[in-house]
């Protein structure tokens, strides 16, 4: 099996329009969650979110592109440009023939759905734009990314709710590790912050009206975010031969299904995913220094995740650092694992552990070191990134310092 490394990273989210801005915000423990700004927000009960502010799509894309690019596709292309530029790869010849794209999204073109339902039902229009379907489809971002960068290998979209990005990156990792491709572009993108998107989530009654407080006893729900995280996964020898800068190594993954409930998480399913990632990576539990938690800020998720970590790591659980960055950038649903992977890279490469901000009260059911409120310097060799989705679909990635 080939070794797989990350040679490029890009993002746009509520904390920043680049990796540098995002990691700077994570180090400072800055919150990107604020008042939502879009049409009919006054009709919502939930009026906060991790919205990308200051993004002018018209300045980045021409008129023809705008007819094809939903906001989630726009985010993908912005993040991918940063990642591929950093990687320094040019996809031509055999590399282009085998390199591909695997992206995660839960909703795809939600803004396009929202706009066109409004046009038909509220405004009474009888026709919609002929490109509505190719604009809203979940694979739109992956398709446009493949066309822009000449990626002719395996390209597809994974949709597993909140674990979509981790599932996508696990597939990209396996494609490179197996030798099918020397490089894959992977990650995820989401933009559900529109009237219809938020209104649907309100119905679940899992949303907070004021703040996301993962692991804190007074937590009262999740807060949605939007954005994208995109990475270049590359075969180690290929990257080494061309002198590429290596951000970290991806060493293992696991995917499990709770097979029990559509919305309530299972400790056993999460624990099997965590232990499976350790086994797939060939590392021991006591080698893990940091876990980027799923940590949504809901009562059920946080205590279930902590219980799973305690079961897998035993006495070492008390020595682990585990934080949730969702309190800063919000829950990006299908894109959340991709943006959170940046916190793992920062921990491994820079020796900085992103904090769990908004932590106010100790919860005995979350009695782990959740790095409350302030970033911490630490020297670690291995990290895990957890994603546990509605539907009981779990995906955990294992990463190593290089």
mmCIF file of C-alpha atoms in Angstrom:
data_model
loop_
_atom_site.group_PDB
_atom_site.id
_atom_site.type_symbol
_atom_site.label_atom_id
_atom_site.label_comp_id
_atom_site.label_asym_id
_atom_site.label_seq_id
_atom_site.Cartn_x
_atom_site.Cartn_y
_atom_site.Cartn_z
ATOM 1 C CA UNK A 1 0.000 0.000 0.000
ATOM 2 C CA UNK A 2 1.208 3.481 -0.866
ATOM 3 C CA UNK A 3 1.706 6.179 1.735
ATOM 4 C CA UNK A 4 -0.638 9.154 1.302
ATOM 5 C CA UNK A 5 0.180 12.736 2.217
ATOM 6 C CA UNK A 6 -1.593 16.076 2.008
ATOM 7 C CA UNK A 7 0.236 18.582 -0.181
ATOM 8 C CA UNK A 8 -2.413 21.267 -0.572
ATOM 9 C CA UNK A 9 -5.213 22.752 1.509
ATOM 10 C CA UNK A 10 -7.826 25.394 0.805
ATOM 11 C CA UNK A 11 -10.922 26.726 2.514
ATOM 12 C CA UNK A 12 -13.557 29.384 2.755
ATOM 13 C CA UNK A 13 -15.785 29.485 5.831
ATOM 14 C CA UNK A 14 -17.099 31.829 8.496
ATOM 15 C CA UNK A 15 -13.630 32.181 10.045
ATOM 16 C CA UNK A 16 -11.848 33.225 6.872
ATOM 17 C CA UNK A 17 -11.518 33.056 3.112
ATOM 18 C CA UNK A 18 -8.244 31.112 3.245
ATOM 19 C CA UNK A 19 -6.369 28.554 5.318
ATOM 20 C CA UNK A 20 -4.147 31.226 6.869
ATOM 21 C CA UNK A 21 -7.140 33.296 7.994
ATOM 22 C CA UNK A 22 -8.985 30.222 9.277
ATOM 23 C CA UNK A 23 -6.076 28.856 11.295
ATOM 24 C CA UNK A 24 -5.381 32.316 12.675
ATOM 25 C CA UNK A 25 -8.960 32.481 13.935
ATOM 26 C CA UNK A 26 -8.734 28.998 15.414
ATOM 27 C CA UNK A 27 -5.550 29.896 17.280
ATOM 28 C CA UNK A 28 -7.241 32.989 18.691
ATOM 29 C CA UNK A 29 -10.419 31.129 19.576
ATOM 30 C CA UNK A 30 -12.385 33.621 17.520
ATOM 31 C CA UNK A 31 -16.077 33.000 16.852
ATOM 32 C CA UNK A 32 -17.353 33.364 13.287
ATOM 33 C CA UNK A 33 -20.985 32.802 14.237
ATOM 34 C CA UNK A 34 -23.234 35.834 13.990
ATOM 35 C CA UNK A 35 -26.521 37.196 12.721
ATOM 36 C CA UNK A 36 -27.747 35.645 9.501
ATOM 37 C CA UNK A 37 -28.207 37.932 6.509
ATOM 38 C CA UNK A 38 -30.531 36.767 3.757
ATOM 39 C CA UNK A 39 -34.085 37.160 2.514
ATOM 40 C CA UNK A 40 -36.891 36.425 5.018
ATOM 41 C CA UNK A 41 -34.557 35.755 7.944
ATOM 42 C CA UNK A 42 -37.109 37.559 10.122
ATOM 43 C CA UNK A 43 -39.509 34.629 9.557
ATOM 44 C CA UNK A 44 -37.062 32.211 11.190
ATOM 45 C CA UNK A 45 -36.847 31.237 14.830
ATOM 46 C CA UNK A 46 -33.114 30.614 14.361
ATOM 47 C CA UNK A 47 -31.349 33.776 13.258
ATOM 48 C CA UNK A 48 -27.644 32.942 13.830
ATOM 49 C CA UNK A 49 -25.136 30.911 11.865
ATOM 50 C CA UNK A 50 -21.591 30.606 10.647
ATOM 51 C CA UNK A 51 -22.252 32.530 7.450
ATOM 52 C CA UNK A 52 -19.488 33.418 5.007
ATOM 53 C CA UNK A 53 -19.457 37.213 4.977
ATOM 54 C CA UNK A 54 -17.721 39.512 2.504
ATOM 55 C CA UNK A 55 -17.759 36.986 -0.342
ATOM 56 C CA UNK A 56 -18.501 38.569 -3.716
ATOM 57 C CA UNK A 57 -19.172 35.817 -6.232
ATOM 58 C CA UNK A 58 -19.687 38.284 -9.085
ATOM 59 C CA UNK A 59 -16.082 39.361 -8.755
ATOM 60 C CA UNK A 60 -14.796 35.809 -9.075
ATOM 61 C CA UNK A 61 -17.043 34.242 -11.709
ATOM 62 C CA UNK A 62 -18.396 35.470 -15.024
ATOM 63 C CA UNK A 63 -22.067 35.665 -15.958
ATOM 64 C CA UNK A 64 -22.144 32.288 -17.697
ATOM 65 C CA UNK A 65 -20.494 30.583 -14.727
ATOM 66 C CA UNK A 66 -22.958 32.167 -12.322
ATOM 67 C CA UNK A 67 -25.834 30.485 -14.165
ATOM 68 C CA UNK A 68 -24.191 27.125 -13.394
ATOM 69 C CA UNK A 69 -22.590 27.600 -9.986
ATOM 70 C CA UNK A 70 -24.714 27.330 -6.871
ATOM 71 C CA UNK A 71 -23.119 28.876 -3.784
ATOM 72 C CA UNK A 72 -21.812 25.484 -2.642
ATOM 73 C CA UNK A 73 -20.053 25.050 -5.995
ATOM 74 C CA UNK A 74 -18.605 28.541 -5.760
ATOM 75 C CA UNK A 75 -17.155 27.711 -2.343
ATOM 76 C CA UNK A 76 -15.677 24.489 -3.716
ATOM 77 C CA UNK A 77 -13.881 26.217 -6.563
ATOM 78 C CA UNK A 78 -12.487 28.938 -4.294
ATOM 79 C CA UNK A 79 -11.111 26.397 -1.813
ATOM 80 C CA UNK A 80 -9.811 24.111 -4.555
ATOM 81 C CA UNK A 81 -7.880 26.917 -6.224
ATOM 82 C CA UNK A 82 -6.037 27.576 -2.968
ATOM 83 C CA UNK A 83 -5.330 23.876 -2.387
ATOM 84 C CA UNK A 84 -4.152 23.047 -5.898
ATOM 85 C CA UNK A 85 -2.032 26.194 -6.086
ATOM 86 C CA UNK A 86 -0.304 25.250 -2.834
ATOM 87 C CA UNK A 87 0.247 21.678 -4.022
ATOM 88 C CA UNK A 88 1.855 22.975 -7.200
ATOM 89 C CA UNK A 89 0.455 20.186 -9.342
ATOM 90 C CA UNK A 90 -0.405 20.507 -13.009
ATOM 91 C CA UNK A 91 -2.815 17.821 -14.131
ATOM 92 C CA UNK A 92 -1.617 16.759 -17.559
ATOM 93 C CA UNK A 93 -0.855 13.469 -19.293
ATOM 94 C CA UNK A 94 -1.019 10.299 -17.214
ATOM 95 C CA UNK A 95 -1.460 12.229 -13.968
ATOM 96 C CA UNK A 96 -4.580 13.911 -15.342
ATOM 97 C CA UNK A 97 -5.915 10.635 -16.714
ATOM 98 C CA UNK A 98 -5.932 9.006 -13.282
ATOM 99 C CA UNK A 99 -6.384 11.925 -10.887
ATOM 100 C CA UNK A 100 -9.922 12.672 -9.814
ATOM 101 C CA UNK A 101 -12.254 14.355 -7.338
ATOM 102 C CA UNK A 102 -14.188 12.987 -4.387
ATOM 103 C CA UNK A 103 -16.249 15.584 -2.565
ATOM 104 C CA UNK A 104 -18.819 15.469 0.205
ATOM 105 C CA UNK A 105 -22.033 17.456 0.491
ATOM 106 C CA UNK A 106 -25.304 16.812 2.252
ATOM 107 C CA UNK A 107 -27.553 19.310 0.526
ATOM 108 C CA UNK A 108 -25.876 20.258 -2.729
ATOM 109 C CA UNK A 109 -27.530 23.242 -4.359
ATOM 110 C CA UNK A 110 -29.902 24.181 -1.545
ATOM 111 C CA UNK A 111 -29.862 27.869 -2.470
ATOM 112 C CA UNK A 112 -30.882 26.984 -6.008
ATOM 113 C CA UNK A 113 -33.733 24.813 -4.745
ATOM 114 C CA UNK A 114 -34.839 27.650 -2.463
ATOM 115 C CA UNK A 115 -34.720 30.331 -5.154
ATOM 116 C CA UNK A 116 -36.636 28.294 -7.699
ATOM 117 C CA UNK A 117 -39.288 26.979 -5.338
ATOM 118 C CA UNK A 118 -39.879 30.594 -4.372
ATOM 119 C CA UNK A 119 -40.117 31.622 -8.030
ATOM 120 C CA UNK A 120 -42.649 28.908 -8.863
ATOM 121 C CA UNK A 121 -44.789 28.784 -5.720
ATOM 122 C CA UNK A 122 -44.563 32.319 -4.310
ATOM 123 C CA UNK A 123 -44.062 34.442 -7.421
ATOM 124 C CA UNK A 124 -46.218 32.259 -9.676
ATOM 125 C CA UNK A 125 -43.681 31.808 -12.454
ATOM 126 C CA UNK A 126 -44.309 28.915 -14.837
ATOM 127 C CA UNK A 127 -40.743 28.493 -16.080
ATOM 128 C CA UNK A 128 -37.350 28.157 -14.438
ATOM 129 C CA UNK A 129 -33.872 28.511 -15.897
ATOM 130 C CA UNK A 130 -32.860 25.554 -18.121
ATOM 131 C CA UNK A 131 -29.728 24.985 -16.022
ATOM 132 C CA UNK A 132 -31.511 24.592 -12.687
ATOM 133 C CA UNK A 133 -30.919 20.825 -12.563
ATOM 134 C CA UNK A 134 -27.179 20.903 -13.382
ATOM 135 C CA UNK A 135 -26.815 23.794 -10.931
ATOM 136 C CA UNK A 136 -28.470 22.124 -7.950
ATOM 137 C CA UNK A 137 -27.322 18.504 -8.380
ATOM 138 C CA UNK A 138 -25.044 17.204 -5.622
ATOM 139 C CA UNK A 139 -22.279 16.291 -8.059
ATOM 140 C CA UNK A 140 -22.166 19.775 -9.623
ATOM 141 C CA UNK A 141 -19.159 20.906 -7.590
ATOM 142 C CA UNK A 142 -17.182 17.734 -8.319
ATOM 143 C CA UNK A 143 -18.004 17.979 -12.014
ATOM 144 C CA UNK A 144 -17.001 21.629 -12.362
ATOM 145 C CA UNK A 145 -13.831 20.996 -10.396
ATOM 146 C CA UNK A 146 -12.885 18.107 -12.685
ATOM 147 C CA UNK A 147 -13.511 20.242 -15.764
ATOM 148 C CA UNK A 148 -11.542 23.224 -14.497
ATOM 149 C CA UNK A 149 -8.445 21.218 -13.585
ATOM 150 C CA UNK A 150 -8.553 18.448 -16.228
ATOM 151 C CA UNK A 151 -9.166 15.686 -13.678
ATOM 152 C CA UNK A 152 -10.183 12.654 -15.724
ATOM 153 C CA UNK A 153 -9.942 9.883 -13.141
ATOM 154 C CA UNK A 154 -12.534 8.685 -10.606
ATOM 155 C CA UNK A 155 -14.747 11.638 -9.711
ATOM 156 C CA UNK A 156 -17.911 11.523 -7.643
ATOM 157 C CA UNK A 157 -19.826 12.986 -4.710
ATOM 158 C CA UNK A 158 -20.556 11.353 -1.372
ATOM 159 C CA UNK A 159 -23.646 12.344 0.598
ATOM 160 C CA UNK A 160 -23.846 10.982 4.139
ATOM 161 C CA UNK A 161 -25.203 13.988 6.007
ATOM 162 C CA UNK A 162 -22.712 15.286 8.599
ATOM 163 C CA UNK A 163 -20.069 12.682 7.719
ATOM 164 C CA UNK A 164 -20.026 13.386 3.972
ATOM 165 C CA UNK A 165 -16.579 15.025 3.855
ATOM 166 C CA UNK A 166 -14.908 12.353 5.973
ATOM 167 C CA UNK A 167 -16.440 9.617 3.853
ATOM 168 C CA UNK A 168 -15.267 11.438 0.714
ATOM 169 C CA UNK A 169 -11.737 11.924 2.011
ATOM 170 C CA UNK A 170 -11.604 8.289 3.117
ATOM 171 C CA UNK A 171 -12.470 7.219 -0.427
ATOM 172 C CA UNK A 172 -9.857 9.534 -1.922
ATOM 173 C CA UNK A 173 -7.289 8.205 0.544
ATOM 174 C CA UNK A 174 -8.054 4.616 -0.435
ATOM 175 C CA UNK A 175 -7.817 5.432 -4.152
ATOM 176 C CA UNK A 176 -4.315 6.868 -3.708
ATOM 177 C CA UNK A 177 -3.203 4.230 -1.211
ATOM 178 C CA UNK A 178 -4.276 1.420 -3.536
ATOM 179 C CA UNK A 179 -2.279 2.834 -6.446
ATOM 180 C CA UNK A 180 -5.252 3.755 -8.626
ATOM 181 C CA UNK A 181 -4.090 7.377 -8.726
ATOM 182 C CA UNK A 182 -1.062 9.444 -7.743
ATOM 183 C CA UNK A 183 -3.239 12.328 -6.578
ATOM 184 C CA UNK A 184 -6.852 13.100 -5.723
ATOM 185 C CA UNK A 185 -8.646 16.345 -4.934
ATOM 186 C CA UNK A 186 -11.027 15.856 -2.028
ATOM 187 C CA UNK A 187 -12.980 17.515 0.771
ATOM 188 C CA UNK A 188 -16.461 18.949 0.937
ATOM 189 C CA UNK A 189 -18.707 21.956 0.504
ATOM 190 C CA UNK A 190 -22.050 23.101 1.879
ATOM 191 C CA UNK A 191 -24.324 26.128 1.769
ATOM 192 C CA UNK A 192 -27.640 25.570 3.512
ATOM 193 C CA UNK A 193 -27.887 29.052 5.004
ATOM 194 C CA UNK A 194 -30.957 30.288 3.175
ATOM 195 C CA UNK A 195 -34.573 30.528 4.296
ATOM 196 C CA UNK A 196 -35.601 27.036 3.210
ATOM 197 C CA UNK A 197 -32.416 25.428 4.452
ATOM 198 C CA UNK A 198 -32.618 26.847 7.958
ATOM 199 C CA UNK A 199 -36.398 26.446 8.182
ATOM 200 C CA UNK A 200 -36.052 22.706 7.529
ATOM 201 C CA UNK A 201 -33.446 22.346 10.271
ATOM 202 C CA UNK A 202 -35.617 24.279 12.707
ATOM 203 C CA UNK A 203 -38.104 21.439 12.549
ATOM 204 C CA UNK A 204 -35.611 19.046 14.120
ATOM 205 C CA UNK A 205 -35.444 21.159 17.289
ATOM 206 C CA UNK A 206 -31.699 20.632 17.631
ATOM 207 C CA UNK A 207 -30.678 24.225 16.897
ATOM 208 C CA UNK A 208 -29.444 26.812 19.377
ATOM 209 C CA UNK A 209 -30.772 30.355 19.233
ATOM 210 C CA UNK A 210 -27.749 31.933 20.882
ATOM 211 C CA UNK A 211 -24.468 29.939 20.669
ATOM 212 C CA UNK A 212 -22.818 26.583 20.108
ATOM 213 C CA UNK A 213 -21.299 25.252 23.363
ATOM 214 C CA UNK A 214 -19.892 21.771 22.762
ATOM 215 C CA UNK A 215 -19.385 19.621 25.885
ATOM 216 C CA UNK A 216 -20.577 22.398 28.209
ATOM 217 C CA UNK A 217 -23.329 21.343 30.611
ATOM 218 C CA UNK A 218 -25.487 24.296 29.495
ATOM 219 C CA UNK A 219 -25.239 23.517 25.780
ATOM 220 C CA UNK A 220 -28.561 23.858 23.993
ATOM 221 C CA UNK A 221 -27.985 22.797 20.399
ATOM 222 C CA UNK A 222 -26.001 23.142 17.229
ATOM 223 C CA UNK A 223 -25.466 26.169 14.997
ATOM 224 C CA UNK A 224 -25.246 25.802 11.222
ATOM 225 C CA UNK A 225 -22.346 27.073 9.166
ATOM 226 C CA UNK A 226 -21.384 27.103 5.500
ATOM 227 C CA UNK A 227 -18.248 26.923 3.407
ATOM 228 C CA UNK A 228 -15.787 24.434 1.957
ATOM 229 C CA UNK A 229 -12.541 22.655 2.657
ATOM 230 C CA UNK A 230 -10.557 21.088 -0.180
ATOM 231 C CA UNK A 231 -7.282 19.137 -0.106
ATOM 232 C CA UNK A 232 -4.821 17.456 -2.414
ATOM 233 C CA UNK A 233 -4.103 13.886 -1.319
ATOM 234 C CA UNK A 234 -0.931 12.658 -2.999
ATOM 235 C CA UNK A 235 1.160 9.517 -3.055
ATOM 236 C CA UNK A 236 4.164 10.111 -0.798
ATOM 237 C CA UNK A 237 6.944 9.111 -3.209
ATOM 238 C CA UNK A 238 5.380 11.182 -5.981
ATOM 239 C CA UNK A 239 5.235 14.227 -3.695
ATOM 240 C CA UNK A 240 8.763 13.631 -2.403
ATOM 241 C CA UNK A 241 10.224 13.263 -5.893
ATOM 242 C CA UNK A 242 8.933 16.665 -6.978
ATOM 243 C CA UNK A 243 9.942 18.371 -3.729
ATOM 244 C CA UNK A 244 6.412 19.166 -2.614
ATOM 245 C CA UNK A 245 5.714 20.618 0.812
ATOM 246 C CA UNK A 246 3.946 17.986 2.914
ATOM 247 C CA UNK A 247 1.383 19.183 5.443
ATOM 248 C CA UNK A 248 0.792 15.815 7.119
ATOM 249 C CA UNK A 249 0.224 12.156 6.325
ATOM 250 C CA UNK A 250 -3.122 10.369 6.197
ATOM 251 C CA UNK A 251 -2.542 6.935 7.711
ATOM 252 C CA UNK A 252 -5.925 5.300 8.176
ATOM 253 C CA UNK A 253 -9.687 5.489 8.286
ATOM 254 C CA UNK A 254 -12.786 3.561 9.250
ATOM 255 C CA UNK A 255 -16.454 3.770 8.354
ATOM 256 C CA UNK A 256 -19.296 2.209 10.331
ATOM 257 C CA UNK A 257 -23.064 2.276 10.553
ATOM 258 C CA UNK A 258 -24.986 2.375 13.810
ATOM 259 C CA UNK A 259 -27.867 0.531 12.137
ATOM 260 C CA UNK A 260 -30.099 1.618 15.002
ATOM 261 C CA UNK A 261 -31.764 5.054 14.755
ATOM 262 C CA UNK A 262 -32.101 7.785 12.124
ATOM 263 C CA UNK A 263 -31.201 10.673 14.466
ATOM 264 C CA UNK A 264 -29.972 9.329 17.830
ATOM 265 C CA UNK A 265 -26.237 8.462 17.867
ATOM 266 C CA UNK A 266 -24.888 5.139 19.087
ATOM 267 C CA UNK A 267 -21.869 4.842 21.357
ATOM 268 C CA UNK A 268 -21.074 1.443 19.885
ATOM 269 C CA UNK A 269 -21.141 2.686 16.292
ATOM 270 C CA UNK A 270 -18.880 5.632 17.097
ATOM 271 C CA UNK A 271 -16.489 3.461 19.106
ATOM 272 C CA UNK A 272 -16.192 0.941 16.270
ATOM 273 C CA UNK A 273 -15.320 3.746 13.859
ATOM 274 C CA UNK A 274 -12.641 5.154 16.183
ATOM 275 C CA UNK A 275 -11.069 1.792 16.955
ATOM 276 C CA UNK A 276 -11.324 0.790 13.298
ATOM 277 C CA UNK A 277 -9.375 3.875 12.218
ATOM 278 C CA UNK A 278 -6.622 3.029 14.713
ATOM 279 C CA UNK A 279 -6.475 -0.534 13.433
ATOM 280 C CA UNK A 280 -6.465 0.534 9.783
ATOM 281 C CA UNK A 281 -3.631 2.956 10.511
ATOM 282 C CA UNK A 282 -1.684 0.341 12.448
ATOM 283 C CA UNK A 283 -1.279 2.526 15.528
ATOM 284 C CA UNK A 284 -2.012 2.088 19.209
ATOM 285 C CA UNK A 285 -4.586 4.088 21.114
ATOM 286 C CA UNK A 286 -1.949 5.656 23.356
ATOM 287 C CA UNK A 287 -0.218 7.207 20.332
ATOM 288 C CA UNK A 288 -3.114 9.591 19.663
ATOM 289 C CA UNK A 289 -2.518 13.056 21.068
ATOM 290 C CA UNK A 290 -5.514 14.968 19.719
ATOM 291 C CA UNK A 291 -9.019 14.284 18.482
ATOM 292 C CA UNK A 292 -11.038 16.797 16.537
ATOM 293 C CA UNK A 293 -14.441 15.843 17.868
ATOM 294 C CA UNK A 294 -17.721 15.821 16.029
ATOM 295 C CA UNK A 295 -18.891 17.884 19.022
ATOM 296 C CA UNK A 296 -22.103 19.433 17.734
ATOM 297 C CA UNK A 297 -23.232 21.030 20.987
ATOM 298 C CA UNK A 298 -26.339 18.854 21.284
ATOM 299 C CA UNK A 299 -26.929 16.959 24.500
ATOM 300 C CA UNK A 300 -27.082 13.527 22.884
ATOM 301 C CA UNK A 301 -24.131 13.812 20.501
ATOM 302 C CA UNK A 302 -21.583 15.224 22.929
ATOM 303 C CA UNK A 303 -22.113 12.726 25.735
ATOM 304 C CA UNK A 304 -22.267 9.804 23.283
ATOM 305 C CA UNK A 305 -19.004 10.816 21.646
ATOM 306 C CA UNK A 306 -17.265 11.223 25.007
ATOM 307 C CA UNK A 307 -18.491 7.799 26.100
ATOM 308 C CA UNK A 308 -17.202 6.234 22.879
ATOM 309 C CA UNK A 309 -13.786 7.864 23.297
ATOM 310 C CA UNK A 310 -13.607 6.679 26.919
ATOM 311 C CA UNK A 311 -14.440 3.129 25.861
ATOM 312 C CA UNK A 312 -11.843 2.995 23.089
ATOM 313 C CA UNK A 313 -8.976 4.740 24.860
ATOM 314 C CA UNK A 314 -9.481 3.551 28.417
ATOM 315 C CA UNK A 315 -7.024 5.243 30.826
ATOM 316 C CA UNK A 316 -5.411 7.130 27.914
ATOM 317 C CA UNK A 317 -8.677 9.053 27.414
ATOM 318 C CA UNK A 318 -7.723 11.254 30.358
ATOM 319 C CA UNK A 319 -4.460 12.202 28.630
ATOM 320 C CA UNK A 320 -6.040 13.059 25.289
ATOM 321 C CA UNK A 321 -6.921 16.521 24.082
ATOM 322 C CA UNK A 322 -10.258 16.626 22.272
ATOM 323 C CA UNK A 323 -11.859 19.807 20.971
ATOM 324 C CA UNK A 324 -14.732 20.848 18.758
ATOM 325 C CA UNK A 325 -14.176 23.778 16.425
ATOM 326 C CA UNK A 326 -17.891 23.933 15.523
ATOM 327 C CA UNK A 327 -18.331 26.553 18.247
ATOM 328 C CA UNK A 328 -16.223 28.839 16.036
ATOM 329 C CA UNK A 329 -17.312 28.105 12.456
ATOM 330 C CA UNK A 330 -20.633 26.360 12.991
ATOM 331 C CA UNK A 331 -21.698 22.932 11.794
ATOM 332 C CA UNK A 332 -21.050 22.852 8.073
ATOM 333 C CA UNK A 333 -23.050 19.601 7.734
ATOM 334 C CA UNK A 334 -21.552 17.823 4.674
ATOM 335 C CA UNK A 335 -18.488 20.074 4.627
ATOM 336 C CA UNK A 336 -17.766 20.063 8.329
ATOM 337 C CA UNK A 337 -15.183 17.264 8.353
ATOM 338 C CA UNK A 338 -13.180 19.027 5.661
ATOM 339 C CA UNK A 339 -12.912 22.335 7.501
ATOM 340 C CA UNK A 340 -12.207 20.507 10.759
ATOM 341 C CA UNK A 341 -9.347 18.601 9.145
ATOM 342 C CA UNK A 342 -7.528 21.932 9.103
ATOM 343 C CA UNK A 343 -7.490 21.873 12.912
ATOM 344 C CA UNK A 344 -5.817 18.458 12.807
ATOM 345 C CA UNK A 345 -3.196 19.719 10.359
ATOM 346 C CA UNK A 346 -2.561 22.711 12.620
ATOM 347 C CA UNK A 347 -2.145 20.423 15.630
ATOM 348 C CA UNK A 348 0.324 18.163 13.852
ATOM 349 C CA UNK A 349 2.276 20.740 11.885
ATOM 350 C CA UNK A 350 2.194 23.823 14.104
ATOM 351 C CA UNK A 351 1.788 22.213 17.510
ATOM 352 C CA UNK A 352 -1.336 24.266 18.254
ATOM 353 C CA UNK A 353 -4.534 22.645 19.509
ATOM 354 C CA UNK A 354 -7.686 24.534 18.552
ATOM 355 C CA UNK A 355 -9.938 25.242 21.548
ATOM 356 C CA UNK A 356 -13.566 24.430 22.274
ATOM 357 C CA UNK A 357 -14.874 27.955 22.743
ATOM 358 C CA UNK A 358 -18.134 28.756 24.507
ATOM 359 C CA UNK A 359 -17.385 26.233 27.243
ATOM 360 C CA UNK A 360 -18.991 27.436 30.482
ATOM 361 C CA UNK A 361 -20.027 24.570 32.749
ATOM 362 C CA UNK A 362 -18.476 21.177 33.506
ATOM 363 C CA UNK A 363 -20.576 18.180 32.455
ATOM 364 C CA UNK A 364 -19.712 14.897 34.233
ATOM 365 C CA UNK A 365 -20.874 13.022 31.111
ATOM 366 C CA UNK A 366 -18.215 14.897 29.088
ATOM 367 C CA UNK A 367 -15.371 14.599 31.588
ATOM 368 C CA UNK A 368 -12.500 14.729 29.096
ATOM 369 C CA UNK A 369 -9.922 17.417 28.308
ATOM 370 C CA UNK A 370 -11.911 19.412 25.765
ATOM 371 C CA UNK A 371 -9.341 22.244 25.581
ATOM 372 C CA UNK A 372 -11.806 24.812 26.893
ATOM 373 C CA UNK A 373 -11.837 28.334 25.441
ATOM 374 C CA UNK A 374 -8.113 28.834 24.751
ATOM 375 C CA UNK A 375 -5.781 27.237 22.229
ATOM 376 C CA UNK A 376 -2.932 25.186 23.612
ATOM 377 C CA UNK A 377 0.591 24.417 22.457
ATOM 378 C CA UNK A 378 1.389 20.718 22.336
ATOM 379 C CA UNK A 379 3.732 18.376 20.509
ATOM 380 C CA UNK A 380 1.748 15.457 19.082
ATOM 381 C CA UNK A 381 2.452 12.805 16.460
ATOM 382 C CA UNK A 382 -1.025 11.468 15.654
ATOM 383 C CA UNK A 383 -4.535 12.905 15.467
ATOM 384 C CA UNK A 384 -8.040 11.677 14.696
ATOM 385 C CA UNK A 385 -10.910 13.507 13.026
ATOM 386 C CA UNK A 386 -14.385 12.254 13.986
ATOM 387 C CA UNK A 387 -17.616 12.587 12.019
ATOM 388 C CA UNK A 388 -20.847 10.978 13.186
ATOM 389 C CA UNK A 389 -23.884 11.663 10.999
ATOM 390 C CA UNK A 390 -27.646 11.498 11.125
ATOM 391 C CA UNK A 391 -28.597 8.082 9.836
ATOM 392 C CA UNK A 392 -25.921 6.570 12.066
ATOM 393 C CA UNK A 393 -23.192 6.818 9.429
ATOM 394 C CA UNK A 394 -19.730 7.328 10.921
ATOM 395 C CA UNK A 395 -16.313 8.088 9.412
ATOM 396 C CA UNK A 396 -13.041 8.661 11.264
ATOM 397 C CA UNK A 397 -9.697 9.669 9.741
ATOM 398 C CA UNK A 398 -6.262 9.111 11.290
ATOM 399 C CA UNK A 399 -3.398 11.521 10.537
ATOM 400 C CA UNK A 400 0.325 11.642 11.314
ATOM 401 C CA UNK A 401 2.964 14.321 11.605
ATOM 402 C CA UNK A 402 5.602 14.189 8.853
#
